Amino acid sequence: MTIEQTLFGEAKLLIERRYPTGWGGAASVRTDSGKILTSVAPDTKNDGLSLCMEVGAILEAHKLNEAVTHSLCIYREDEKSPFVVLTPCGICQERLVHWGGDVLAAISNKDNQLTFKSLRELQPHHWSMVNGEEL
């Protein structure tokens, strides 16, 4: 099984356990030591307080002082619906940039194929270039 398939499988298992019926979403990240960290978005009464599904796993990687190499986020509308890959939002891409432009992120696509692209590919004109840095 590939890293990408493992990430998908772990996120899917978390959704099936945490959200056995109805809507469900989860994220998984892989660190440079091979750890797979998973997370869900916290439930909030006020949408303004919500966080993306990846945030918990990203924070766990920071806590462990491990670099993230891969990131994936999936959801389903209900327990009978297929799992759909979500490209990380711009804020989560910025969170992942902490570990450089080679971090691979699962991306949304028309055929819902499990496809990963580097942050450098997702952000070819990243703002860091004005500082002489290369993403």
Tab-separated table of C-alpha atoms in Angstrom, residues 43-104:
chain	number	residue	atom	x	y	z
A	43	ASP	CA	-17.757	20.992	16.532
A	44	THR	CA	-18.619	24.609	17.329
A	45	LYS	CA	-21.824	26.502	17.998
A	46	ASN	CA	-20.475	29.495	16.052
A	47	ASP	CA	-19.107	28.891	12.538
A	48	GLY	CA	-16.672	31.761	13.042
A	49	LEU	CA	-14.833	29.550	15.544
A	50	SER	CA	-14.508	26.551	13.248
A	51	LEU	CA	-11.191	25.118	12.115
A	52	CYS	CA	-10.240	22.969	9.143
A	53	MET	CA	-10.002	19.213	9.550
A	54	GLU	CA	-6.210	19.219	9.105
A	55	VAL	CA	-5.430	21.615	11.951
A	56	GLY	CA	-5.401	19.003	14.731
A	57	ALA	CA	-2.970	16.739	12.875
A	58	ILE	CA	-0.767	19.697	11.890
A	59	LEU	CA	-0.614	20.843	15.521
A	60	GLU	CA	0.210	17.301	16.643
A	61	ALA	CA	3.136	17.256	14.183
A	62	HIS	CA	4.364	20.542	15.684
A	63	LYS	CA	4.004	19.100	19.192
A	64	LEU	CA	6.068	16.051	18.190
A	65	ASN	CA	8.571	18.311	16.407
A	66	GLU	CA	8.202	16.275	13.222
A	67	ALA	CA	8.016	17.573	9.679
A	68	VAL	CA	4.870	16.895	7.651
A	69	THR	CA	5.559	15.241	4.289
A	70	HIS	CA	1.979	14.529	3.112
A	71	SER	CA	-1.497	15.872	3.872
A	72	LEU	CA	-4.961	14.619	2.936
A	73	CYS	CA	-8.491	15.757	3.745
A	74	ILE	CA	-11.663	13.841	2.778
A	75	TYR	CA	-15.372	14.049	3.480
A	76	ARG	CA	-18.643	12.375	2.556
A	77	GLU	CA	-22.180	13.752	2.497
A	78	ASP	CA	-23.603	10.707	4.320
A	79	GLU	CA	-22.749	7.071	5.019
A	80	LYS	CA	-23.951	6.016	1.547
A	81	SER	CA	-22.004	8.699	-0.356
A	82	PRO	CA	-18.510	8.329	-1.798
A	83	PHE	CA	-15.539	9.907	-0.055
A	84	VAL	CA	-14.368	13.094	-1.785
A	85	VAL	CA	-10.866	14.568	-1.587
A	86	LEU	CA	-10.586	18.241	-0.648
A	87	THR	CA	-7.593	20.343	-1.674
A	88	PRO	CA	-6.259	22.146	1.403
A	89	CYS	CA	-7.646	25.668	1.646
A	90	GLY	CA	-5.222	28.569	1.307
A	91	ILE	CA	-4.842	28.899	5.073
A	92	CYS	CA	-3.954	25.223	5.482
A	93	GLN	CA	-1.543	25.487	2.555
A	94	GLU	CA	0.157	28.312	4.459
A	95	ARG	CA	0.226	26.132	7.597
A	96	LEU	CA	1.874	23.336	5.598
A	97	VAL	CA	4.398	25.712	3.968
A	98	HIS	CA	6.166	25.684	7.342
A	99	TRP	CA	7.735	22.419	6.154
A	100	GLY	CA	8.577	23.666	2.655
A	101	GLY	CA	7.362	23.455	-0.901
A	102	ASP	CA	7.905	19.713	-1.225
A	103	VAL	CA	5.030	18.818	1.125
A	104	LEU	CA	2.571	16.741	-0.890
